[in-house]
């Protein structure tokens, strides 16, 4: 039996989000995404319409520090349509995470829009069972009440694929 050898080409995924803050759930999507794609660009969305004091630059700097030793991950702030940003940075696909049916409906709708307006495909990974309850809004809420959120935030030693 002869196998057909396919030409290999680099695949770059854009992982867009608010990442306010970047959690262990996001970190897990990046780690697992690195098994599927050659490079991942973490796109930190700046939304000054919603929040004039949006600190997207600070969020992006913290994420970039986390991945400083991982050459396959880049972090960038953006404030244009995701499809336009994906094209500008040469991303082939959008990477997202799905925790529950609410996420599923939202992601399906976004994926449809991005395919329709930008011919851009989306790959969704299901949240790991031990990370399914983690959300940025939960972290913000706990922080507001002075609770310890370290269990939900990324650990620097845990950033590459396959760990
Ligand atoms: P957005 O504001 O665009 O929804 P988020 O920063 O909240 O951005 O999330 C970015 C992506 O990460 C989304 O696809 C979201 O569903 C996914 N995500 C968030 N938390 C988790 C988690 N705990 N496990 C897996 N995916 C997650």
PDB file of C-alpha atoms and ligand atoms in Angstrom:
ATOM      1  CA  UNK A   1       0.000   0.000   0.000  1.00  0.00           C
ATOM      2  CA  UNK A   2       1.398   3.407  -0.990  1.00  0.00           C
ATOM      3  CA  UNK A   3       0.460   6.455   0.971  1.00  0.00           C
ATOM      4  CA  UNK A   4      -0.011   9.818  -0.607  1.00  0.00           C
ATOM      5  CA  UNK A   5       2.400  12.328   0.916  1.00  0.00           C
ATOM      6  CA  UNK A   6       0.890  15.762   1.306  1.00  0.00           C
ATOM      7  CA  UNK A   7       2.853  18.972   1.106  1.00  0.00           C
ATOM      8  CA  UNK A   8       3.135  20.431   4.572  1.00  0.00           C
ATOM      9  CA  UNK A   9       2.419  24.102   5.107  1.00  0.00           C
ATOM     10  CA  UNK A  10       2.480  26.239   8.229  1.00  0.00           C
ATOM     11  CA  UNK A  11      -0.909  26.822   9.785  1.00  0.00           C
ATOM     12  CA  UNK A  12      -1.498  29.857  11.950  1.00  0.00           C
ATOM     13  CA  UNK A  13      -4.536  30.201  14.189  1.00  0.00           C
ATOM     14  CA  UNK A  14      -5.875  33.416  15.652  1.00  0.00           C
ATOM     15  CA  UNK A  15      -7.202  33.018  19.206  1.00  0.00           C
ATOM     16  CA  UNK A  16      -9.258  36.191  19.681  1.00  0.00           C
ATOM     17  CA  UNK A  17     -10.913  37.294  22.901  1.00  0.00           C
ATOM     18  CA  UNK A  18     -11.202  39.877  25.630  1.00  0.00           C
ATOM     19  CA  UNK A  19      -9.001  37.880  28.023  1.00  0.00           C
ATOM     20  CA  UNK A  20     -10.095  40.098  30.889  1.00  0.00           C
ATOM     21  CA  UNK A  21      -8.254  38.404  32.503  1.00  0.00           C
ATOM     22  CA  UNK A  22      -6.487  35.525  30.684  1.00  0.00           C
ATOM     23  CA  UNK A  23      -7.349  32.375  32.681  1.00  0.00           C
ATOM     24  CA  UNK A  24      -6.213  28.769  32.959  1.00  0.00           C
ATOM     25  CA  UNK A  25      -9.104  27.942  30.643  1.00  0.00           C
ATOM     26  CA  UNK A  26      -7.641  30.181  27.920  1.00  0.00           C
ATOM     27  CA  UNK A  27      -4.177  28.790  28.620  1.00  0.00           C
ATOM     28  CA  UNK A  28      -5.467  25.257  28.081  1.00  0.00           C
ATOM     29  CA  UNK A  29      -6.993  26.203  24.710  1.00  0.00           C
ATOM     30  CA  UNK A  30      -3.628  27.668  23.621  1.00  0.00           C
ATOM     31  CA  UNK A  31      -1.693  24.574  24.800  1.00  0.00           C
ATOM     32  CA  UNK A  32      -4.054  22.217  22.979  1.00  0.00           C
ATOM     33  CA  UNK A  33      -4.188  24.508  19.949  1.00  0.00           C
ATOM     34  CA  UNK A  34      -0.410  24.236  19.633  1.00  0.00           C
ATOM     35  CA  UNK A  35      -0.873  20.530  18.891  1.00  0.00           C
ATOM     36  CA  UNK A  36      -3.097  21.423  15.931  1.00  0.00           C
ATOM     37  CA  UNK A  37      -1.446  24.562  14.586  1.00  0.00           C
ATOM     38  CA  UNK A  38       2.136  25.675  14.018  1.00  0.00           C
ATOM     39  CA  UNK A  39       1.617  29.141  15.482  1.00  0.00           C
ATOM     40  CA  UNK A  40      -1.044  30.863  17.537  1.00  0.00           C
ATOM     41  CA  UNK A  41      -1.642  34.591  17.622  1.00  0.00           C
ATOM     42  CA  UNK A  42      -3.513  35.612  20.749  1.00  0.00           C
ATOM     43  CA  UNK A  43      -5.554  38.639  19.678  1.00  0.00           C
ATOM     44  CA  UNK A  44      -6.569  40.815  22.608  1.00  0.00           C
ATOM     45  CA  UNK A  45      -9.638  42.779  21.552  1.00  0.00           C
ATOM     46  CA  UNK A  46      -9.677  46.432  22.544  1.00  0.00           C
ATOM     47  CA  UNK A  47     -13.194  47.703  23.108  1.00  0.00           C
ATOM     48  CA  UNK A  48     -13.026  51.411  23.892  1.00  0.00           C
ATOM     49  CA  UNK A  49     -16.657  51.826  22.786  1.00  0.00           C
ATOM     50  CA  UNK A  50     -17.728  49.614  25.700  1.00  0.00           C
ATOM     51  CA  UNK A  51     -15.054  50.805  28.107  1.00  0.00           C
ATOM     52  CA  UNK A  52     -13.110  54.048  27.467  1.00  0.00           C
ATOM     53  CA  UNK A  53     -10.491  52.877  29.998  1.00  0.00           C
ATOM     54  CA  UNK A  54      -9.991  49.482  28.340  1.00  0.00           C
ATOM     55  CA  UNK A  55      -6.559  48.252  29.496  1.00  0.00           C
ATOM     56  CA  UNK A  56      -6.035  45.879  26.556  1.00  0.00           C
ATOM     57  CA  UNK A  57      -2.345  46.841  26.315  1.00  0.00           C
ATOM     58  CA  UNK A  58      -1.722  45.789  29.919  1.00  0.00           C
ATOM     59  CA  UNK A  59      -3.620  42.519  29.433  1.00  0.00           C
ATOM     60  CA  UNK A  60      -1.640  41.787  26.274  1.00  0.00           C
ATOM     61  CA  UNK A  61       1.683  42.578  27.990  1.00  0.00           C
ATOM     62  CA  UNK A  62       0.893  40.133  30.816  1.00  0.00           C
ATOM     63  CA  UNK A  63      -0.033  37.381  28.329  1.00  0.00           C
ATOM     64  CA  UNK A  64       3.081  38.080  26.232  1.00  0.00           C
ATOM     65  CA  UNK A  65       5.219  37.667  29.340  1.00  0.00           C
ATOM     66  CA  UNK A  66       3.587  34.323  30.048  1.00  0.00           C
ATOM     67  CA  UNK A  67       4.534  33.101  26.554  1.00  0.00           C
ATOM     68  CA  UNK A  68       7.923  34.842  26.349  1.00  0.00           C
ATOM     69  CA  UNK A  69       9.745  31.490  26.035  1.00  0.00           C
ATOM     70  CA  UNK A  70       7.250  29.996  23.543  1.00  0.00           C
ATOM     71  CA  UNK A  71       8.289  31.078  20.018  1.00  0.00           C
ATOM     72  CA  UNK A  72       5.102  29.714  18.464  1.00  0.00           C
ATOM     73  CA  UNK A  73       2.820  32.123  20.341  1.00  0.00           C
ATOM     74  CA  UNK A  74       2.503  35.847  19.651  1.00  0.00           C
ATOM     75  CA  UNK A  75       0.231  38.340  21.375  1.00  0.00           C
ATOM     76  CA  UNK A  76      -1.285  41.430  19.770  1.00  0.00           C
ATOM     77  CA  UNK A  77      -3.946  43.987  20.607  1.00  0.00           C
ATOM     78  CA  UNK A  78      -6.510  44.720  17.890  1.00  0.00           C
ATOM     79  CA  UNK A  79      -9.509  46.991  17.486  1.00  0.00           C
ATOM     80  CA  UNK A  80     -10.807  46.063  14.025  1.00  0.00           C
ATOM     81  CA  UNK A  81     -13.130  43.295  12.869  1.00  0.00           C
ATOM     82  CA  UNK A  82     -11.733  39.851  13.713  1.00  0.00           C
ATOM     83  CA  UNK A  83     -11.831  38.785  10.047  1.00  0.00           C
ATOM     84  CA  UNK A  84      -9.819  41.862   9.026  1.00  0.00           C
ATOM     85  CA  UNK A  85      -7.298  41.296  11.805  1.00  0.00           C
ATOM     86  CA  UNK A  86      -6.984  37.602  10.860  1.00  0.00           C
ATOM     87  CA  UNK A  87      -6.229  38.556   7.253  1.00  0.00           C
ATOM     88  CA  UNK A  88      -3.741  41.243   8.317  1.00  0.00           C
ATOM     89  CA  UNK A  89      -1.734  38.805  10.458  1.00  0.00           C
ATOM     90  CA  UNK A  90      -1.970  35.887   8.014  1.00  0.00           C
ATOM     91  CA  UNK A  91      -4.103  33.615  10.202  1.00  0.00           C
ATOM     92  CA  UNK A  92      -5.829  30.718   8.404  1.00  0.00           C
ATOM     93  CA  UNK A  93      -8.353  29.927  11.083  1.00  0.00           C
ATOM     94  CA  UNK A  94      -9.972  31.258  14.254  1.00  0.00           C
ATOM     95  CA  UNK A  95      -9.504  29.199  17.414  1.00  0.00           C
ATOM     96  CA  UNK A  96     -12.134  29.374  20.164  1.00  0.00           C
ATOM     97  CA  UNK A  97     -13.244  27.410  23.232  1.00  0.00           C
ATOM     98  CA  UNK A  98     -16.665  26.025  24.124  1.00  0.00           C
ATOM     99  CA  UNK A  99     -17.722  25.332  27.717  1.00  0.00           C
ATOM    100  CA  UNK A 100     -21.477  24.892  27.513  1.00  0.00           C
ATOM    101  CA  UNK A 101     -24.532  25.305  25.294  1.00  0.00           C
ATOM    102  CA  UNK A 102     -24.546  29.088  25.729  1.00  0.00           C
ATOM    103  CA  UNK A 103     -20.953  29.236  24.439  1.00  0.00           C
ATOM    104  CA  UNK A 104     -21.910  26.837  21.655  1.00  0.00           C
ATOM    105  CA  UNK A 105     -24.736  29.047  20.354  1.00  0.00           C
ATOM    106  CA  UNK A 106     -22.588  32.173  20.554  1.00  0.00           C
ATOM    107  CA  UNK A 107     -19.585  30.546  18.880  1.00  0.00           C
ATOM    108  CA  UNK A 108     -21.720  29.014  16.136  1.00  0.00           C
ATOM    109  CA  UNK A 109     -23.183  32.423  15.338  1.00  0.00           C
ATOM    110  CA  UNK A 110     -19.759  34.113  15.326  1.00  0.00           C
ATOM    111  CA  UNK A 111     -18.302  31.325  13.195  1.00  0.00           C
ATOM    112  CA  UNK A 112     -21.134  31.743  10.669  1.00  0.00           C
ATOM    113  CA  UNK A 113     -20.582  35.496  10.487  1.00  0.00           C
ATOM    114  CA  UNK A 114     -16.798  35.162  10.091  1.00  0.00           C
ATOM    115  CA  UNK A 115     -17.219  32.593   7.334  1.00  0.00           C
ATOM    116  CA  UNK A 116     -19.849  34.674   5.540  1.00  0.00           C
ATOM    117  CA  UNK A 117     -18.095  38.031   5.692  1.00  0.00           C
ATOM    118  CA  UNK A 118     -14.459  36.916   5.678  1.00  0.00           C
ATOM    119  CA  UNK A 119     -14.362  33.358   4.308  1.00  0.00           C
ATOM    120  CA  UNK A 120     -12.682  32.534   7.633  1.00  0.00           C
ATOM    121  CA  UNK A 121     -13.170  29.142   9.313  1.00  0.00           C
ATOM    122  CA  UNK A 122     -13.371  28.567  13.070  1.00  0.00           C
ATOM    123  CA  UNK A 123     -12.087  25.615  15.074  1.00  0.00           C
ATOM    124  CA  UNK A 124     -13.643  25.203  18.522  1.00  0.00           C
ATOM    125  CA  UNK A 125     -12.120  23.059  21.243  1.00  0.00           C
ATOM    126  CA  UNK A 126     -14.296  21.775  24.073  1.00  0.00           C
ATOM    127  CA  UNK A 127     -13.225  23.016  27.492  1.00  0.00           C
ATOM    128  CA  UNK A 128     -11.313  20.483  29.585  1.00  0.00           C
ATOM    129  CA  UNK A 129     -13.618  19.087  32.321  1.00  0.00           C
ATOM    130  CA  UNK A 130     -11.455  20.556  35.089  1.00  0.00           C
ATOM    131  CA  UNK A 131     -11.527  24.032  33.454  1.00  0.00           C
ATOM    132  CA  UNK A 132     -15.139  24.178  32.352  1.00  0.00           C
ATOM    133  CA  UNK A 133     -16.209  26.376  35.289  1.00  0.00           C
ATOM    134  CA  UNK A 134     -13.465  28.940  34.795  1.00  0.00           C
ATOM    135  CA  UNK A 135     -14.475  32.254  33.264  1.00  0.00           C
ATOM    136  CA  UNK A 136     -12.950  35.729  33.236  1.00  0.00           C
ATOM    137  CA  UNK A 137     -16.151  37.175  34.699  1.00  0.00           C
ATOM    138  CA  UNK A 138     -15.995  34.735  37.637  1.00  0.00           C
ATOM    139  CA  UNK A 139     -12.375  35.765  38.274  1.00  0.00           C
ATOM    140  CA  UNK A 140     -13.321  39.479  38.168  1.00  0.00           C
ATOM    141  CA  UNK A 141     -16.211  38.902  40.544  1.00  0.00           C
ATOM    142  CA  UNK A 142     -14.101  36.966  43.059  1.00  0.00           C
ATOM    143  CA  UNK A 143     -11.347  39.595  42.835  1.00  0.00           C
ATOM    144  CA  UNK A 144     -13.877  42.331  43.561  1.00  0.00           C
ATOM    145  CA  UNK A 145     -14.669  40.552  46.842  1.00  0.00           C
ATOM    146  CA  UNK A 146     -11.001  40.095  47.689  1.00  0.00           C
ATOM    147  CA  UNK A 147     -11.003  36.320  47.165  1.00  0.00           C
ATOM    148  CA  UNK A 148      -7.972  34.291  46.112  1.00  0.00           C
ATOM    149  CA  UNK A 149      -8.186  33.558  42.371  1.00  0.00           C
ATOM    150  CA  UNK A 150      -4.770  31.960  41.879  1.00  0.00           C
ATOM    151  CA  UNK A 151      -6.356  28.566  41.060  1.00  0.00           C
ATOM    152  CA  UNK A 152      -7.968  30.152  37.986  1.00  0.00           C
ATOM    153  CA  UNK A 153      -5.037  32.150  36.694  1.00  0.00           C
ATOM    154  CA  UNK A 154      -2.262  30.754  34.481  1.00  0.00           C
ATOM    155  CA  UNK A 155       0.946  29.338  35.818  1.00  0.00           C
ATOM    156  CA  UNK A 156       4.127  30.310  33.969  1.00  0.00           C
ATOM    157  CA  UNK A 157       5.506  26.748  33.871  1.00  0.00           C
ATOM    158  CA  UNK A 158       2.508  25.406  31.989  1.00  0.00           C
ATOM    159  CA  UNK A 159       2.457  27.201  28.664  1.00  0.00           C
ATOM    160  CA  UNK A 160       3.547  24.782  25.924  1.00  0.00           C
ATOM    161  CA  UNK A 161       1.755  22.065  24.031  1.00  0.00           C
ATOM    162  CA  UNK A 162       1.626  18.570  25.438  1.00  0.00           C
ATOM    163  CA  UNK A 163       1.936  19.262  29.163  1.00  0.00           C
TER     164      UNK A 163
HETATM  165  P1  LIG B   1     -14.898  36.925  24.317  1.00  0.00           P
HETATM  166  O1  LIG B   1     -15.139  38.184  25.068  1.00  0.00           O
HETATM  167  O2  LIG B   1     -14.543  37.138  22.871  1.00  0.00           O
HETATM  168  O3  LIG B   1     -15.922  35.842  24.490  1.00  0.00           O
HETATM  169  P2  LIG B   1     -13.167  35.610  26.247  1.00  0.00           P
HETATM  170  O4  LIG B   1     -11.865  36.187  26.657  1.00  0.00           O
HETATM  171  O5  LIG B   1     -14.244  35.574  27.243  1.00  0.00           O
HETATM  172  O6  LIG B   1     -13.538  36.390  24.919  1.00  0.00           O
HETATM  173  O7  LIG B   1     -12.941  34.112  25.723  1.00  0.00           O
HETATM  174  C1  LIG B   1     -12.162  33.824  24.594  1.00  0.00           C
HETATM  175  C2  LIG B   1     -12.463  32.395  24.153  1.00  0.00           C
HETATM  176  O8  LIG B   1     -12.047  31.490  25.186  1.00  0.00           O
HETATM  177  C3  LIG B   1     -13.952  32.102  23.913  1.00  0.00           C
HETATM  178  O9  LIG B   1     -14.068  31.228  22.812  1.00  0.00           O
HETATM  179  C4  LIG B   1     -14.373  31.411  25.188  1.00  0.00           C
HETATM  180  O10 LIG B   1     -15.478  30.546  24.961  1.00  0.00           O
HETATM  181  C5  LIG B   1     -13.111  30.630  25.521  1.00  0.00           C
HETATM  182  N1  LIG B   1     -13.006  30.279  26.926  1.00  0.00           N
HETATM  183  C6  LIG B   1     -13.172  31.094  27.996  1.00  0.00           C
HETATM  184  N2  LIG B   1     -12.994  30.414  29.145  1.00  0.00           N
HETATM  185  C7  LIG B   1     -12.726  29.131  28.785  1.00  0.00           C
HETATM  186  C8  LIG B   1     -12.463  27.925  29.535  1.00  0.00           C
HETATM  187  N3  LIG B   1     -12.487  27.891  30.866  1.00  0.00           N
HETATM  188  N4  LIG B   1     -12.208  26.779  28.839  1.00  0.00           N
HETATM  189  C9  LIG B   1     -12.227  26.806  27.483  1.00  0.00           C
HETATM  190  N5  LIG B   1     -12.473  27.897  26.736  1.00  0.00           N
HETATM  191  C10 LIG B   1     -12.719  29.056  27.374  1.00  0.00           C
END
